[in-house]
XYZ file of C-alpha atoms in Angstrom:
340
model
C 17.154 151.733 48.527
C 15.253 153.240 51.424
C 11.854 153.795 50.829
C 9.665 156.842 50.831
C 7.740 158.753 53.210
C 4.697 157.018 54.073
C 1.555 158.221 52.816
C -1.020 158.014 56.412
C -5.107 157.314 56.721
C -6.808 157.513 59.486
C -10.084 155.852 59.323
C -12.793 156.161 62.176
C -10.611 159.299 63.398
C -13.283 160.804 65.313
C -14.447 157.855 67.453
C -13.127 157.626 71.121
C -10.420 156.084 69.380
C -9.434 157.996 66.799
C -8.913 160.584 68.724
C -6.301 158.574 70.595
C -4.435 157.235 68.187
C -4.028 160.488 66.295
C -2.119 161.709 69.744
C -0.130 159.194 69.838
C 0.508 159.565 65.602
C 2.191 162.631 67.378
C 3.664 162.077 70.538
C 5.791 158.838 68.670
C 6.589 160.647 66.300
C 5.898 159.248 63.690
C 7.297 160.159 60.038
C 4.906 160.736 57.492
C 5.192 162.309 53.582
C 1.484 162.640 54.040
C -2.564 162.085 56.679
C -5.705 162.412 56.270
C -8.431 161.738 58.390
C -11.340 159.610 57.590
C -14.930 158.968 58.993
C -18.275 157.693 58.398
C -20.639 160.716 56.796
C -21.989 161.407 60.090
C -18.818 162.982 60.876
C -17.594 163.308 57.634
C -16.651 167.541 58.403
C -14.936 168.327 61.437
C -12.503 170.182 62.612
C -9.658 168.002 63.469
C -6.473 170.004 64.895
C -2.911 167.869 64.182
C 0.777 169.245 64.604
C -0.269 173.183 64.279
C -2.733 172.597 60.925
C -5.522 172.677 61.249
C -7.926 168.976 58.675
C -10.620 168.812 57.688
C -12.495 165.400 58.227
C -13.473 163.463 54.919
C -15.953 160.882 54.789
C -14.279 157.636 53.992
C -15.270 155.929 50.517
C -13.461 154.089 48.077
C -10.724 156.979 46.163
C -10.482 157.456 49.664
C -7.623 155.515 50.272
C -5.837 156.429 47.000
C -2.539 156.695 46.586
C -2.410 155.977 50.861
C 0.615 153.463 52.176
C -0.323 153.027 55.987
C -4.310 152.640 57.332
C -4.568 152.912 61.383
C -7.988 151.915 61.597
C -10.401 152.037 64.663
C -14.218 152.456 62.722
C -15.526 148.952 64.502
C -16.525 145.476 62.209
C -18.165 145.722 59.388
C -16.403 149.330 58.176
C -13.286 147.577 58.376
C -14.895 144.189 56.733
C -16.227 146.790 54.089
C -13.012 149.205 53.381
C -10.521 146.606 53.574
C -10.239 145.160 50.192
C -10.898 148.358 49.272
C -7.333 149.499 51.446
C -5.708 146.113 50.123
C -6.502 146.136 46.347
C -5.334 149.713 45.783
C -1.412 148.590 47.428
C -2.373 149.712 50.630
C -1.825 148.293 54.818
C -4.466 148.119 56.795
C -3.315 148.118 61.002
C -6.686 147.112 61.838
C -8.099 147.751 65.388
C -12.195 145.841 65.448
C -12.285 141.924 65.570
C -13.419 141.317 61.838
C -9.685 139.770 60.973
C -8.346 138.980 64.719
C -8.893 135.781 64.387
C -8.191 134.651 59.874
C -5.428 132.434 60.027
C -3.593 134.588 57.471
C -3.517 137.860 59.674
C -1.244 137.915 61.740
C -2.264 139.457 64.962
C 0.800 140.967 67.010
C 1.899 143.421 70.092
C 5.095 145.535 69.102
C 7.596 144.294 70.918
C 5.895 140.411 71.509
C 5.843 138.592 68.179
C 6.893 141.751 65.551
C 8.147 138.725 63.278
C 4.669 137.428 62.225
C 4.201 141.340 60.379
C 5.765 139.471 57.419
C 3.458 137.917 57.271
C 0.601 139.744 56.390
C -0.978 140.065 52.638
C -2.314 143.553 53.235
C -4.088 143.266 57.313
C -2.835 143.265 60.084
C -4.903 142.747 62.778
C -4.982 144.263 66.671
C -5.918 141.979 69.468
C -8.104 143.101 71.842
C -7.973 145.401 74.749
C -7.798 142.928 77.380
C -5.445 140.439 75.483
C -2.449 143.073 74.851
C -1.684 143.911 77.364
C -1.701 140.876 79.310
C 0.827 139.945 76.200
C 3.750 142.202 76.904
C 3.094 140.234 80.717
C 2.814 137.359 79.804
C 5.402 137.040 76.897
C 9.025 137.937 78.974
C 7.938 135.356 81.805
C 6.564 132.426 79.143
C 10.191 132.429 77.046
C 12.026 131.513 80.327
C 9.479 128.982 82.070
C 7.196 128.244 79.476
C 3.107 128.199 80.304
C 0.992 125.329 81.389
C -2.321 126.976 82.244
C -3.213 129.636 82.496
C -6.855 131.348 84.282
C -7.786 135.480 83.877
C -10.335 137.232 85.449
C -10.689 141.249 83.870
C -12.297 144.379 86.058
C -12.954 146.603 82.843
C -13.740 149.416 82.128
C -16.369 151.623 80.285
C -14.300 152.987 78.352
C -13.711 150.354 76.601
C -17.137 150.049 74.894
C -17.405 154.470 74.227
C -18.640 157.269 74.483
C -21.986 155.902 74.955
C -21.013 153.587 78.202
C -19.059 156.449 79.276
C -22.126 157.842 79.020
C -24.156 155.975 81.103
C -21.913 155.247 83.317
C -22.424 159.071 84.405
C -25.919 159.067 83.800
C -26.602 155.741 85.817
C -24.287 157.200 88.657
C -26.507 160.761 89.163
C -29.558 158.780 89.045
C -28.690 156.714 91.320
C -27.413 159.224 94.013
C -30.850 161.562 92.871
C -32.876 158.162 94.296
C -34.415 158.759 90.212
C -35.286 156.154 87.663
C -32.942 155.505 84.399
C -33.182 153.321 81.706
C -29.908 151.193 80.770
C -29.507 151.261 76.837
C -25.471 149.980 76.618
C -25.317 147.459 79.367
C -27.436 145.149 80.147
C -28.191 145.765 83.550
C -27.099 149.239 85.783
C -23.693 149.737 85.899
C -23.393 152.048 88.674
C -21.936 150.677 91.775
C -22.233 147.884 89.979
C -20.129 144.814 88.428
C -21.369 143.305 85.484
C -20.450 139.854 84.752
C -20.805 139.714 80.980
C -19.539 141.605 78.618
C -20.226 140.249 74.525
C -22.922 138.074 73.944
C -22.549 134.811 74.936
C -21.210 131.756 72.776
C -22.315 128.137 72.821
C -19.312 127.144 76.060
C -21.419 128.949 78.211
C -18.372 131.534 77.331
C -19.094 135.193 75.971
C -17.456 135.613 73.047
C -14.583 138.239 74.682
C -14.001 135.845 77.519
C -12.634 133.292 73.685
C -10.809 136.704 72.522
C -8.981 136.102 75.688
C -8.371 132.503 74.958
C -7.871 132.246 70.753
C -5.661 135.174 70.818
C -3.422 134.676 73.331
C -2.522 131.000 71.368
C -3.026 133.088 68.566
C -0.249 135.806 69.185
C 2.417 133.551 72.186
C 2.501 130.627 69.505
C 1.009 128.679 71.750
C -0.736 124.815 72.020
C -4.218 124.920 70.482
C -4.937 122.111 73.515
C -3.051 124.349 76.416
C -5.782 125.853 79.276
C -6.187 129.260 79.064
C -9.429 129.599 80.371
C -11.064 134.031 81.360
C -13.866 135.378 83.161
C -15.083 138.665 82.068
C -16.206 141.491 83.914
C -17.681 145.051 83.602
C -16.867 147.870 85.991
C -18.246 150.994 87.138
C -14.543 152.655 86.089
C -14.327 154.886 83.112
C -11.181 154.210 81.956
C -8.397 151.261 82.864
C -8.656 147.287 82.394
C -7.402 145.507 85.318
C -6.562 141.662 84.717
C -6.568 139.126 87.968
C -3.957 136.131 86.273
C -3.281 132.561 87.154
C -0.236 131.116 85.961
C 1.424 127.770 86.064
C 4.861 126.966 84.473
C 6.744 124.401 82.772
C 9.750 125.520 85.317
C 10.284 126.104 89.267
C 9.663 129.741 89.243
C 10.178 132.609 92.037
C 7.768 135.868 92.962
C 11.199 138.336 92.925
C 12.742 136.653 89.358
C 8.652 137.677 87.992
C 9.857 140.518 89.020
C 13.269 140.609 87.857
C 11.660 139.817 84.602
C 9.010 142.163 84.290
C 11.279 144.916 85.781
C 13.634 144.443 82.560
C 10.840 143.900 79.991
C 9.401 146.592 77.514
C 6.504 148.606 78.261
C 6.058 147.230 82.039
C 6.286 148.772 85.134
C 6.101 146.974 88.320
C 5.101 148.859 91.261
C 4.681 146.139 94.264
C 5.568 146.647 98.016
C 2.118 145.313 98.859
C 3.086 146.531 103.062
C 3.086 150.039 101.495
C 0.106 149.791 99.891
C 1.677 150.224 96.469
C 0.672 148.422 93.792
C -1.317 149.706 90.914
C -4.597 150.920 90.207
C -6.684 151.546 86.996
C -6.048 155.277 88.256
C -2.041 155.327 87.855
C -2.920 153.888 84.215
C -5.340 156.495 83.029
C -3.262 158.603 80.388
C -0.113 156.126 80.279
C 1.301 153.862 78.544
C 3.310 150.974 80.666
C 1.816 148.494 81.920
C 1.822 147.982 85.558
C 2.472 144.749 87.465
C 1.927 144.188 90.886
C 0.787 141.669 93.782
C 3.462 138.883 92.497
C 3.481 136.080 94.958
C 3.623 132.517 94.520
C -0.133 130.679 93.565
C -1.706 128.222 96.161
C -2.983 126.215 93.838
C -0.448 125.476 90.885
C 2.657 123.685 90.605
C 5.173 126.250 89.244
C 2.288 129.245 89.753
C 2.839 132.399 90.297
C -0.435 135.270 90.856
C -0.489 138.611 89.807
C -2.323 142.162 89.076
C -2.257 143.670 85.640
C -3.692 147.393 85.215
C -2.890 149.285 81.737
C -5.200 152.023 79.641
C -7.968 150.162 77.222
C -7.593 153.242 74.914
C -3.734 153.531 74.576
C -2.660 150.107 75.498
C -4.930 148.323 74.614
C -6.206 150.531 71.201
C -4.437 153.190 69.655
C -0.663 153.088 71.143
C -0.201 149.703 69.841
C -1.557 150.692 65.978
C 0.998 153.824 66.353
C 3.496 151.202 67.658
C 2.839 149.067 65.088
C 2.913 151.481 62.082
C 6.313 152.158 62.683
C 6.633 149.211 62.997
C 5.179 148.559 59.018
C 7.129 152.000 58.589
C 11.207 150.463 60.090
C 10.939 146.878 58.537
C 9.867 148.335 55.025
C 6.723 146.531 54.787
C 4.428 148.691 53.443
């Protein structure tokens, strides 16, 4: 017997990612019985136009989740930790965009079309990976299946939108101040972001890596079911770009591999678009990725430092692929698989 259509709630509906989620729920034609929009007390009362109807954003309280089947959450770790038990207790499923549960061994960490089977293990909580991990997985999964990853180096060049609205505004204000020769006090970042590259995202860990870098290391292993001792290293930098994360990726494989084979596999992979003709200056940039769904890959070449090595460049809209799009894709998968 087919399940009844799901009752859906969007938690953190007024934030940058929340608004993107709302847009994509419409774009992907998610089927639902009812939908509600939830936020903090501060944003409650905001009006949202959705599919020709006006909705009023409600303050999230435990009772908000009564009779809700699926919650798409993008309201930060502390909010998710507060409400996840309430959602689960009421029989709902939370697809969480924060880092709160990603490394919890009982919580599946899933990229739609990469490790969908892991969704079946959920106990009411499903975690959405970090934005820089997300775009990478759609590229690595088909290559790992064919050639088997032996070693991985990733350098990320991350847009300010990954740090929220304050950071977006700070890039604008800081740039204007710099151009006008005015003093400026940075708040969202530890250093000025205008005309600068900051080699720090999140706090530093004891091993000298940042939390953001370790997310890429640990989440990649969890999603692709890689051995814990497989060598992965990441350097994450913040760049003065509004939207779109770029990544330079160096992979050593167990099996021999050529750039042409990689191009062919990625051209036929879900969610990936190859733009790779450097002679004509055709390679992906963040402007290509903004506002669209694919992960773009280019600069595919033999790595000169590794045996069986490949180097490539990948770019994606971090608010979509890295957050909102995967959250909504997971929602569709949960509905299709009857997992609510």
